[in-house]
Amino acid sequence: MAWTREDMAARAALELQDGFYVNLGIGIPTLVANYIPDGMSVTLQSENGMLGMGPFPFEGEADADLINAGKQTITELAQSSYFSSSDSFAMIRGGHINLSILGGMQVAENGDLANWMVPGKMVKGMGGAMDLVAGVRRVVVVMDHCEKTGAPKVLKHCNLPLTGAGVVDLLITDLGVFEIDRKVGGMRLTALATGVSLDEIAAKTEASFKVAL
Amino acid sequence: MVQKVYSDADAALAGLLFDGMTVMAGGFGLCGIPENLIAAMRLAGVRDLTVISNNCGIDGFGLGILLESGQIKKMISSYVGENKLFEKLYLSGELALEFNPQGTLAERIRAGGAGIPAFFTKTGVGTLVSEGKEIRNFDGYDYVMERGLVGDLSIIKAWKGDTEGNLVYRRTARNFNPMMATAGKACVVEVEHLVEPGQLDPDHIHTPGIYVDRIIAGARFEKRIERVTTRPRDTAPGKGAV
């Protein structure tokens, strides 16, 4: 037993607060939009130049001039605004976005994140990930706890090239939740996924961590 | 009187192209790309291009057609994952590639157009991106120096433009176009609607005409969509993008 993708997205949604401006990455982070609590006002930023992303358009109403950073067609809301890529990353780099939720390949106990490059394989590019983790006030990573091979992804040191050094505040995996003090370094396990024991998560985690359940 | 309006994409590029040049091409994915000007560059056959663009089109469309014809020597981009031919050319060594974080790429272009030769950013500190570059500490945080970027030519797509070169973009098709319009030694624009001065509200101009050298009404806009994503009509509008 462990958390599903939907469970992880629901857990990540607990990090949202009323009035937040939020950037959601591709994959599980995108699902977080489905768990915004009723009555809470959250504005979604798309780094290609939009604040206030709306839902997918109805069939037949897709607009080639209106896409998100994952290049999917979307819609606008009454409060939406559009801007250039340099304005978009000025608000990201300048610390104006409250929360970034993105995927990961590896996270280390000092808050290092790797999620863009596997040496020897075709590299697609980092897109906006390095800017987001460097500039957004709070960074939450959502990823599977281990590789499909069983190899750990929560490590003492990342062995893949970094996306950012000391940038992750919170890590949500299918097995549990870790808080990371990115100034001093150090992980604290704060929640276990349904049906996951402390022994199991300890056995599957290379990073050292304190337990604060 | 200087005439900025040209009859078509071929005429607008005439005299501006040379082998080995650096071209900035606006757009994010296929959204807001200058598709008529890209097609004209392919016909012109100019070679050994360094192309600065966030992405590199897809197989058979956008900048992908300049990859097919072997006209691109090097790409400066942030993400190129949509293109199988790109991968093949890169792995065989026929294509050079420089990755920039997307925000760093946008700011390098903005800086280039604004006469700023370099700037410091937190993005990429402690990663491969900062290797070999100057690091400086400001107020207790490390920043990496990045250089401004300029091109020999920028090719831009706007929604509306007037004959003076004042431009208005539409929705997320704005993306890299406004900065690139400022950072090319020459700037050529294609618009969907070419109008007379006075028909655009001066308060709503995104790119002032000073940056634009030549402008055309695009002959044909295919405006392909990479990922058409829709929801059925019977669903209530959601709060997010899912």
Short mmCIF file of C-alpha atoms in Angstrom, two decimals:
data_model
loop_
_atom_site.label_atom_id
_atom_site.label_comp_id
_atom_site.label_asym_id
_atom_site.label_seq_id
_atom_site.Cartn_x
_atom_site.Cartn_y
_atom_site.Cartn_z
CA MET A 1 0.00 0.00 0.00
CA ALA A 2 1.08 3.50 -0.71
CA TRP A 3 -0.35 6.73 -2.02
CA THR A 4 -1.64 6.91 -5.61
CA ARG A 5 -0.94 9.83 -7.93
CA GLU A 6 -4.29 11.31 -6.89
CA ASP A 7 -3.47 10.87 -3.18
CA MET A 8 -0.15 12.67 -3.69
CA ALA A 9 -1.87 15.52 -5.53
CA ALA A 10 -4.45 15.83 -2.74
CA ARG A 11 -1.65 15.96 -0.15
CA ALA A 12 0.18 18.63 -2.15
CA ALA A 13 -3.03 20.68 -2.28
CA LEU A 14 -2.83 21.03 1.52
CA GLU A 15 0.08 23.42 0.88
CA LEU A 16 -2.24 25.89 -0.90
CA GLN A 17 -3.48 28.98 0.91
CA ASP A 18 -6.17 31.50 0.08
CA GLY A 19 -4.82 34.22 -2.18
CA PHE A 20 -1.78 32.24 -3.32
CA TYR A 21 -0.23 32.60 -6.78
CA VAL A 22 0.95 29.11 -7.74
CA ASN A 23 2.91 27.48 -10.54
CA LEU A 24 2.15 23.80 -11.16
CA GLY A 25 4.55 21.58 -13.10
CA ILE A 26 3.69 18.85 -15.58
CA GLY A 27 2.41 15.43 -14.41
CA ILE A 28 1.15 14.86 -10.85
CA PRO A 29 1.54 18.58 -9.95
CA THR A 30 -1.02 19.46 -12.66
CA LEU A 31 -3.57 17.25 -10.83
CA VAL A 32 -3.28 19.50 -7.76
CA ALA A 33 -5.60 21.97 -9.53
CA ASN A 34 -8.43 19.45 -9.01
CA TYR A 35 -8.00 19.63 -5.22
CA ILE A 36 -8.20 23.38 -4.66
CA PRO A 37 -10.70 23.57 -1.77
CA ASP A 38 -14.07 25.23 -2.40
CA GLY A 39 -14.05 28.86 -1.38
CA MET A 40 -10.26 29.17 -1.67
CA SER A 41 -8.95 31.62 -4.24
CA VAL A 42 -5.79 30.31 -5.91
CA THR A 43 -4.38 31.89 -9.09
CA LEU A 44 -2.44 29.54 -11.36
CA GLN A 45 0.53 30.95 -13.23
CA SER A 46 1.70 29.49 -16.52
CA GLU A 47 5.31 30.44 -17.22
CA ASN A 48 4.70 30.98 -20.94
CA GLY A 49 2.93 34.19 -19.94
CA MET A 50 -0.39 33.93 -18.11
CA LEU A 51 -1.90 34.40 -14.67
CA GLY A 52 -5.33 32.92 -13.99
CA MET A 53 -5.36 29.68 -16.00
CA GLY A 54 -8.84 28.34 -16.60
CA PRO A 55 -9.96 24.78 -17.34
CA PHE A 56 -9.49 22.96 -20.63
CA PRO A 57 -11.77 24.32 -23.38
CA PHE A 58 -14.91 22.55 -24.52
CA GLU A 59 -14.49 20.37 -27.61
CA GLY A 60 -14.32 22.54 -30.71
CA GLU A 61 -13.34 25.68 -28.78
CA ALA A 62 -9.56 25.17 -28.51
CA ASP A 63 -7.62 28.36 -29.31
CA ALA A 64 -4.13 28.01 -30.82
CA ASP A 65 -3.13 31.28 -29.12
CA LEU A 66 -4.00 30.02 -25.64
CA ILE A 67 -1.85 27.23 -24.23
CA ASN A 68 -0.18 26.37 -20.92
CA ALA A 69 3.48 25.61 -20.34
CA GLY A 70 2.78 21.95 -21.14
CA LYS A 71 1.51 23.16 -24.55
CA GLN A 72 -2.05 22.01 -23.78
CA THR A 73 -4.97 24.18 -24.84
CA ILE A 74 -6.60 26.01 -21.89
CA THR A 75 -9.08 28.84 -21.29
CA GLU A 76 -9.00 32.23 -19.59
CA LEU A 77 -10.93 33.44 -16.55
CA ALA A 78 -12.42 36.86 -15.79
CA GLN A 79 -9.33 37.77 -13.74
CA SER A 80 -6.73 36.42 -16.22
CA SER A 81 -3.81 38.46 -17.52
CA TYR A 82 -1.20 37.86 -20.21
CA PHE A 83 2.42 39.02 -20.36
CA SER A 84 5.75 38.29 -22.02
CA SER A 85 8.19 35.55 -21.06
CA SER A 86 10.55 38.11 -19.48
CA ASP A 87 7.71 39.52 -17.35
CA SER A 88 6.69 35.96 -16.46
CA PHE A 89 10.13 35.05 -15.20
CA ALA A 90 10.54 38.43 -13.49
CA MET A 91 7.58 37.45 -11.29
CA ILE A 92 9.09 33.99 -10.77
CA ARG A 93 12.69 35.09 -10.15
CA GLY A 94 11.58 38.11 -8.16
CA GLY A 95 9.85 35.99 -5.52
CA HIS A 96 6.31 37.09 -6.36
CA ILE A 97 4.97 33.54 -6.81
CA ASN A 98 4.03 31.93 -3.49
CA LEU A 99 4.36 28.26 -4.36
CA SER A 100 5.86 26.00 -7.01
CA ILE A 101 4.86 22.32 -7.12
CA LEU A 102 6.95 20.24 -9.49
CA GLY A 103 8.14 16.72 -10.22
CA GLY A 104 11.54 15.28 -9.41
CA MET A 105 14.03 12.57 -10.33
CA GLN A 106 16.14 12.86 -7.14
CA VAL A 107 15.99 14.93 -3.95
CA ALA A 108 18.85 15.10 -1.42
CA GLU A 109 18.68 15.71 2.32
CA ASN A 110 20.16 19.22 1.87
CA GLY A 111 17.30 20.24 -0.46
CA ASP A 112 19.15 19.68 -3.74
CA LEU A 113 16.84 18.75 -6.64
CA ALA A 114 17.64 16.93 -9.89
CA ASN A 115 14.84 16.69 -12.43
CA TRP A 116 16.06 17.66 -15.89
CA MET A 117 18.94 15.55 -17.15
CA VAL A 118 20.17 11.97 -17.24
CA PRO A 119 23.71 11.92 -18.65
CA GLY A 120 24.02 9.66 -21.69
CA LYS A 121 20.33 10.00 -22.55
CA MET A 122 18.79 12.60 -24.84
CA VAL A 123 18.38 15.82 -22.88
CA LYS A 124 15.26 17.79 -23.66
CA GLY A 125 16.19 20.84 -21.63
CA MET A 126 15.38 22.36 -18.29
CA GLY A 127 12.61 24.68 -19.55
CA GLY A 128 11.61 26.93 -16.66
CA ALA A 129 12.40 24.52 -13.82
CA MET A 130 15.72 26.11 -12.76
CA ASP A 131 14.13 29.58 -12.61
CA LEU A 132 11.14 28.29 -10.62
CA VAL A 133 13.20 26.54 -7.94
CA ALA A 134 15.59 29.50 -7.66
CA GLY A 135 12.94 32.18 -7.37
CA VAL A 136 9.62 30.90 -6.03
CA ARG A 137 9.17 31.42 -2.28
CA ARG A 138 8.23 27.81 -1.42
CA VAL A 139 9.13 24.76 -3.50
CA VAL A 140 7.27 21.45 -3.16
CA VAL A 141 8.45 18.35 -5.04
CA VAL A 142 6.08 15.45 -5.75
CA MET A 143 7.63 12.21 -6.99
CA ASP A 144 7.76 8.44 -6.55
CA HIS A 145 9.90 7.43 -3.60
CA CYS A 146 11.99 4.93 -5.60
CA GLU A 147 12.96 4.17 -9.18
CA LYS A 148 11.04 1.40 -10.97
CA THR A 149 14.16 -0.72 -10.32
CA GLY A 150 13.73 -0.10 -6.59
CA ALA A 151 16.76 2.22 -6.43
CA PRO A 152 16.31 5.08 -3.94
CA LYS A 153 15.57 8.62 -5.16
CA VAL A 154 15.68 10.32 -1.75
CA LEU A 155 19.43 10.52 -1.32
CA LYS A 156 22.29 11.89 0.76
CA HIS A 157 23.60 13.57 -2.41
CA CYS A 158 22.02 13.69 -5.86
CA ASN A 159 24.12 11.89 -8.47
CA LEU A 160 22.23 13.42 -11.42
CA PRO A 161 23.00 16.99 -12.55
CA LEU A 162 21.15 19.46 -10.34
CA THR A 163 18.20 21.65 -11.23
CA GLY A 164 18.87 23.69 -8.09
CA ALA A 165 21.09 23.48 -5.01
CA GLY A 166 19.32 23.66 -1.64
CA VAL A 167 15.95 24.62 -3.10
CA VAL A 168 13.34 22.07 -1.89
CA ASP A 169 11.14 22.91 1.14
CA LEU A 170 8.81 19.92 1.08
CA LEU A 171 8.97 16.48 -0.54
CA ILE A 172 5.83 14.40 -1.08
CA THR A 173 6.33 10.82 -2.28
CA ASP A 174 4.04 7.83 -2.59
CA LEU A 175 5.38 6.70 0.81
CA GLY A 176 5.32 9.88 2.90
CA VAL A 177 6.06 13.57 3.44
CA PHE A 178 9.40 15.14 4.36
CA GLU A 179 10.10 18.72 5.41
CA ILE A 180 13.53 20.01 4.42
CA ASP A 181 15.34 22.85 6.12
CA ARG A 182 17.12 24.23 3.09
CA LYS A 183 19.19 26.75 5.04
CA VAL A 184 20.71 24.37 7.57
CA GLY A 185 19.99 21.13 5.70
CA GLY A 186 18.24 18.10 7.15
CA MET A 187 15.01 16.20 6.52
CA ARG A 188 12.14 15.48 8.87
CA LEU A 189 9.59 12.80 8.08
CA THR A 190 6.24 14.37 8.99
CA ALA A 191 3.71 11.92 7.51
CA LEU A 192 3.51 8.31 6.36
CA ALA A 193 1.33 7.27 3.43
CA THR A 194 -1.60 4.96 4.10
CA GLY A 195 -0.37 1.50 5.04
CA VAL A 196 3.33 2.42 4.98
CA SER A 197 5.44 1.64 8.04
CA LEU A 198 8.40 3.57 9.38
CA ASP A 199 10.56 0.48 8.75
CA GLU A 200 9.52 0.38 5.08
CA ILE A 201 10.21 4.05 4.42
CA ALA A 202 13.54 3.87 6.28
CA ALA A 203 14.59 0.86 4.19
CA LYS A 204 13.77 2.68 0.94
CA THR A 205 15.40 6.01 1.82
CA GLU A 206 19.13 6.66 1.51
CA ALA A 207 18.95 10.15 3.01
CA SER A 208 19.15 10.44 6.76
CA PHE A 209 16.05 11.96 8.33
CA LYS A 210 14.53 12.71 11.70
CA VAL A 211 11.08 11.36 12.51
CA ALA A 212 8.48 13.94 13.50
CA LEU A 213 5.19 12.13 12.90
CA MET B 1 9.25 58.43 -46.19
CA VAL B 2 10.42 55.10 -44.81
CA GLN B 3 8.12 52.31 -45.88
CA LYS B 4 8.00 49.44 -43.38
CA VAL B 5 5.30 47.44 -45.13
CA TYR B 6 6.44 44.70 -47.52
CA SER B 7 4.34 42.67 -49.89
CA ASP B 8 5.21 39.22 -48.59
CA ALA B 9 7.65 37.21 -46.47
CA ASP B 10 10.20 36.74 -49.29
CA ALA B 11 10.34 40.47 -50.01
CA ALA B 12 10.55 41.32 -46.30
CA LEU B 13 13.62 39.10 -45.82
CA ALA B 14 15.39 40.16 -49.02
CA GLY B 15 18.85 41.57 -48.34
CA LEU B 16 18.80 40.60 -44.64
CA LEU B 17 19.91 36.96 -44.88
CA PHE B 18 23.46 35.60 -44.95
CA ASP B 19 25.07 32.25 -44.17
CA GLY B 20 26.29 31.88 -40.58
CA MET B 21 23.91 34.50 -39.20
CA THR B 22 22.17 34.46 -35.82
CA VAL B 23 18.35 34.54 -35.94
CA MET B 24 15.94 35.03 -33.06
CA ALA B 25 12.57 33.40 -33.66
CA GLY B 26 9.58 34.18 -31.41
CA GLY B 27 7.13 31.62 -30.08
CA PHE B 28 6.56 29.09 -27.31
CA GLY B 29 6.08 25.62 -28.76
CA LEU B 30 4.03 26.32 -31.88
CA CYS B 31 2.17 29.21 -30.22
CA GLY B 32 3.04 32.63 -31.64
CA ILE B 33 5.67 31.45 -34.13
CA PRO B 34 6.40 33.44 -37.32
CA GLU B 35 5.37 30.59 -39.60
CA ASN B 36 5.36 32.59 -42.84
CA LEU B 37 8.85 34.01 -42.25
CA ILE B 38 10.23 30.58 -41.26
CA ALA B 39 8.86 29.14 -44.51
CA ALA B 40 10.49 31.98 -46.46
CA MET B 41 13.84 31.32 -44.76
CA ARG B 42 13.61 27.73 -45.87
CA LEU B 43 12.97 28.81 -49.48
CA ALA B 44 15.82 31.33 -49.33
CA GLY B 45 18.18 28.47 -48.41
CA VAL B 46 20.34 30.49 -46.00
CA ARG B 47 22.64 28.09 -44.11
CA ASP B 48 24.73 27.55 -40.97
CA LEU B 49 22.18 29.40 -38.87
CA THR B 50 22.42 29.88 -35.13
CA VAL B 51 18.80 30.06 -34.02
CA ILE B 52 17.75 31.50 -30.67
CA SER B 53 14.29 30.22 -29.85
CA ASN B 54 12.71 28.68 -26.76
CA ASN B 55 11.89 25.50 -28.72
CA CYS B 56 12.61 24.12 -32.17
CA GLY B 57 9.19 23.46 -33.63
CA ILE B 58 8.01 19.92 -34.33
CA ASP B 59 8.80 17.48 -37.12
CA GLY B 60 7.50 19.11 -40.30
CA PHE B 61 6.33 22.44 -38.87
CA GLY B 62 7.77 25.63 -37.42
CA LEU B 63 11.54 25.64 -37.03
CA GLY B 64 11.40 21.86 -37.63
CA ILE B 65 11.35 22.59 -41.37
CA LEU B 66 14.74 24.36 -41.13
CA LEU B 67 16.13 21.31 -39.33
CA GLU B 68 14.86 19.06 -42.14
CA SER B 69 16.65 21.15 -44.75
CA GLY B 70 19.87 21.16 -42.72
CA GLN B 71 19.98 24.96 -42.45
CA ILE B 72 20.48 25.14 -38.66
CA LYS B 73 23.97 24.73 -37.22
CA LYS B 74 23.22 25.59 -33.62
CA MET B 75 20.19 26.10 -31.36
CA ILE B 76 20.05 28.23 -28.21
CA SER B 77 16.89 27.01 -26.45
CA SER B 78 15.39 25.96 -23.12
CA TYR B 79 13.42 22.89 -24.21
CA VAL B 80 13.52 20.82 -27.40
CA GLY B 81 11.62 17.69 -26.40
CA GLU B 82 8.97 17.78 -29.14
CA ASN B 83 11.19 16.96 -32.08
CA LYS B 84 12.48 13.51 -33.14
CA LEU B 85 14.63 14.88 -35.95
CA PHE B 86 16.28 17.25 -33.48
CA GLU B 87 17.33 14.30 -31.33
CA LYS B 88 18.76 12.43 -34.32
CA LEU B 89 20.76 15.42 -35.59
CA TYR B 90 22.01 16.25 -32.11
CA LEU B 91 23.13 12.70 -31.29
CA SER B 92 24.95 12.40 -34.65
CA GLY B 93 26.82 15.64 -33.97
CA GLU B 94 25.27 17.53 -36.90
CA LEU B 95 23.57 20.04 -34.63
CA ALA B 96 25.06 22.06 -31.76
CA LEU B 97 22.90 22.94 -28.78
CA GLU B 98 23.13 25.41 -25.92
CA PHE B 99 20.52 25.06 -23.18
CA ASN B 100 19.50 28.10 -21.18
CA PRO B 101 16.98 28.13 -18.34
CA GLN B 102 13.83 29.62 -19.85
CA GLY B 103 13.83 32.72 -17.66
CA THR B 104 17.54 33.28 -18.19
CA LEU B 105 17.00 33.00 -21.95
CA ALA B 106 14.15 35.53 -21.81
CA GLU B 107 16.17 37.94 -19.68
CA ARG B 108 19.32 37.57 -21.84
CA ILE B 109 17.26 38.65 -24.84
CA ARG B 110 15.56 41.47 -22.93
CA ALA B 111 18.97 42.67 -21.72
CA GLY B 112 20.48 42.42 -25.21
CA GLY B 113 17.76 44.64 -26.63
CA ALA B 114 18.04 47.09 -23.74
CA GLY B 115 21.79 47.66 -24.07
CA ILE B 116 22.69 45.65 -20.97
CA PRO B 117 25.71 43.40 -21.71
CA ALA B 118 25.36 41.18 -18.64
CA PHE B 119 23.36 40.64 -15.46
CA PHE B 120 23.38 38.45 -12.34
CA THR B 121 20.70 35.86 -11.56
CA LYS B 122 20.13 33.19 -8.90
CA THR B 123 18.87 30.77 -11.56
CA GLY B 124 21.29 27.92 -12.19
CA VAL B 125 23.73 28.65 -9.34
CA GLY B 126 25.28 25.35 -8.24
CA THR B 127 24.29 23.57 -11.48
CA LEU B 128 25.95 22.83 -14.84
CA VAL B 129 24.51 26.13 -16.12
CA SER B 130 26.82 28.20 -13.91
CA GLU B 131 30.04 26.30 -14.69
CA GLY B 132 32.77 28.57 -16.04
CA LYS B 133 30.73 31.71 -15.36
CA GLU B 134 31.43 34.47 -12.86
CA ILE B 135 29.69 33.99 -9.49
CA ARG B 136 29.22 36.98 -7.21
CA ASN B 137 27.67 37.23 -3.77
CA PHE B 138 25.10 39.96 -3.17
CA ASP B 139 23.48 40.35 0.26
CA GLY B 140 24.47 36.84 1.29
CA TYR B 141 23.28 35.00 -1.84
CA ASP B 142 25.28 33.72 -4.80
CA TYR B 143 24.36 34.88 -8.30
CA VAL B 144 25.73 33.83 -11.70
CA MET B 145 26.59 36.31 -14.44
CA GLU B 146 24.73 35.81 -17.72
CA ARG B 147 25.36 37.76 -20.92
CA GLY B 148 22.85 39.75 -22.92
CA LEU B 149 21.95 38.25 -26.31
CA VAL B 150 21.56 39.99 -29.64
CA GLY B 151 20.84 38.58 -33.08
CA ASP B 152 21.46 39.63 -36.66
CA LEU B 153 17.75 39.26 -37.32
CA SER B 154 14.63 38.69 -35.25
CA ILE B 155 11.51 37.18 -36.82
CA ILE B 156 8.35 37.97 -34.90
CA LYS B 157 4.67 37.03 -34.95
CA ALA B 158 2.04 39.48 -33.69
CA TRP B 159 -1.75 39.49 -33.92
CA LYS B 160 -2.24 43.04 -35.11
CA GLY B 161 0.20 45.62 -36.34
CA ASP B 162 -0.06 48.99 -38.02
CA THR B 163 1.99 50.26 -40.93
CA GLU B 164 4.31 52.07 -38.47
CA GLY B 165 5.19 48.72 -36.85
CA ASN B 166 3.23 49.15 -33.62
CA LEU B 167 2.30 45.65 -32.46
CA VAL B 168 -0.35 43.91 -30.37
CA TYR B 169 -0.03 40.25 -29.44
CA ARG B 170 -2.87 37.90 -28.58
CA ARG B 171 -3.10 35.77 -25.41
CA THR B 172 -0.16 33.42 -24.76
CA ALA B 173 1.12 33.94 -28.32
CA ARG B 174 3.02 36.94 -26.89
CA ASN B 175 5.71 34.88 -25.03
CA PHE B 176 9.24 35.62 -26.40
CA ASN B 177 8.11 37.92 -29.24
CA PRO B 178 8.29 41.32 -27.45
CA MET B 179 11.88 40.86 -26.21
CA MET B 180 13.10 39.38 -29.45
CA ALA B 181 11.65 42.32 -31.37
CA THR B 182 14.09 44.55 -29.45
CA ALA B 183 17.20 42.37 -29.76
CA GLY B 184 17.71 41.81 -33.48
CA LYS B 185 19.84 44.17 -35.60
CA ALA B 186 16.93 43.89 -38.01
CA CYS B 187 13.39 43.00 -36.97
CA VAL B 188 10.83 41.57 -39.39
CA VAL B 189 7.26 40.99 -38.23
CA GLU B 190 4.32 39.04 -39.62
CA VAL B 191 0.84 39.92 -38.40
CA GLU B 192 -2.62 38.44 -38.87
CA HIS B 193 -4.17 41.88 -39.26
CA LEU B 194 -2.25 44.78 -40.78
CA VAL B 195 -4.06 48.06 -40.06
CA GLU B 196 -3.61 51.79 -40.61
CA PRO B 197 -2.15 54.07 -37.89
CA GLY B 198 -4.89 55.13 -35.51
CA GLN B 199 -6.68 51.81 -35.58
CA LEU B 200 -4.74 50.50 -32.57
CA ASP B 201 -5.21 52.19 -29.20
CA PRO B 202 -1.80 53.77 -28.36
CA ASP B 203 -2.34 52.78 -24.72
CA HIS B 204 -2.60 49.12 -25.74
CA ILE B 205 0.53 48.78 -27.90
CA HIS B 206 2.76 45.95 -26.65
CA THR B 207 5.74 46.61 -28.95
CA PRO B 208 6.26 50.21 -30.13
CA GLY B 209 7.10 50.57 -33.81
CA ILE B 210 10.64 51.85 -33.16
CA TYR B 211 11.77 48.22 -32.85
CA VAL B 212 10.20 47.07 -36.11
CA ASP B 213 11.98 47.48 -39.47
CA ARG B 214 9.71 45.53 -41.78
CA ILE B 215 6.17 44.22 -41.46
CA ILE B 216 3.94 41.97 -43.56
CA ALA B 217 0.42 40.65 -43.41
CA GLY B 218 1.07 36.89 -43.26
CA ALA B 219 -0.22 35.10 -46.35
CA ARG B 220 -1.43 32.06 -44.46
CA PHE B 221 -1.66 31.11 -40.82
CA GLU B 222 -1.95 27.42 -40.09
CA LYS B 223 -1.60 27.97 -36.30
CA ARG B 224 -1.20 24.32 -35.49
CA ILE B 225 -1.84 23.14 -31.93
CA GLU B 226 0.61 20.70 -30.34
CA ARG B 227 -1.76 19.24 -27.74
CA VAL B 228 -5.46 19.84 -28.24
CA THR B 229 -6.84 19.20 -24.76
CA THR B 230 -10.58 19.58 -24.18
CA ARG B 231 -13.31 18.62 -21.76
CA PRO B 232 -16.74 17.28 -22.66
CA ARG B 233 -19.61 19.76 -22.70
CA ASP B 234 -21.52 18.18 -19.83
CA THR B 235 -18.86 18.96 -17.22
CA ALA B 236 -19.12 21.95 -14.95
CA PRO B 237 -16.28 24.43 -15.35
CA GLY B 238 -13.46 23.37 -13.04
CA LYS B 239 -11.32 25.70 -11.04
CA GLY B 240 -8.02 24.65 -12.49
CA ALA B 241 -6.52 23.64 -15.78
CA VAL B 242 -7.49 19.98 -15.49
#
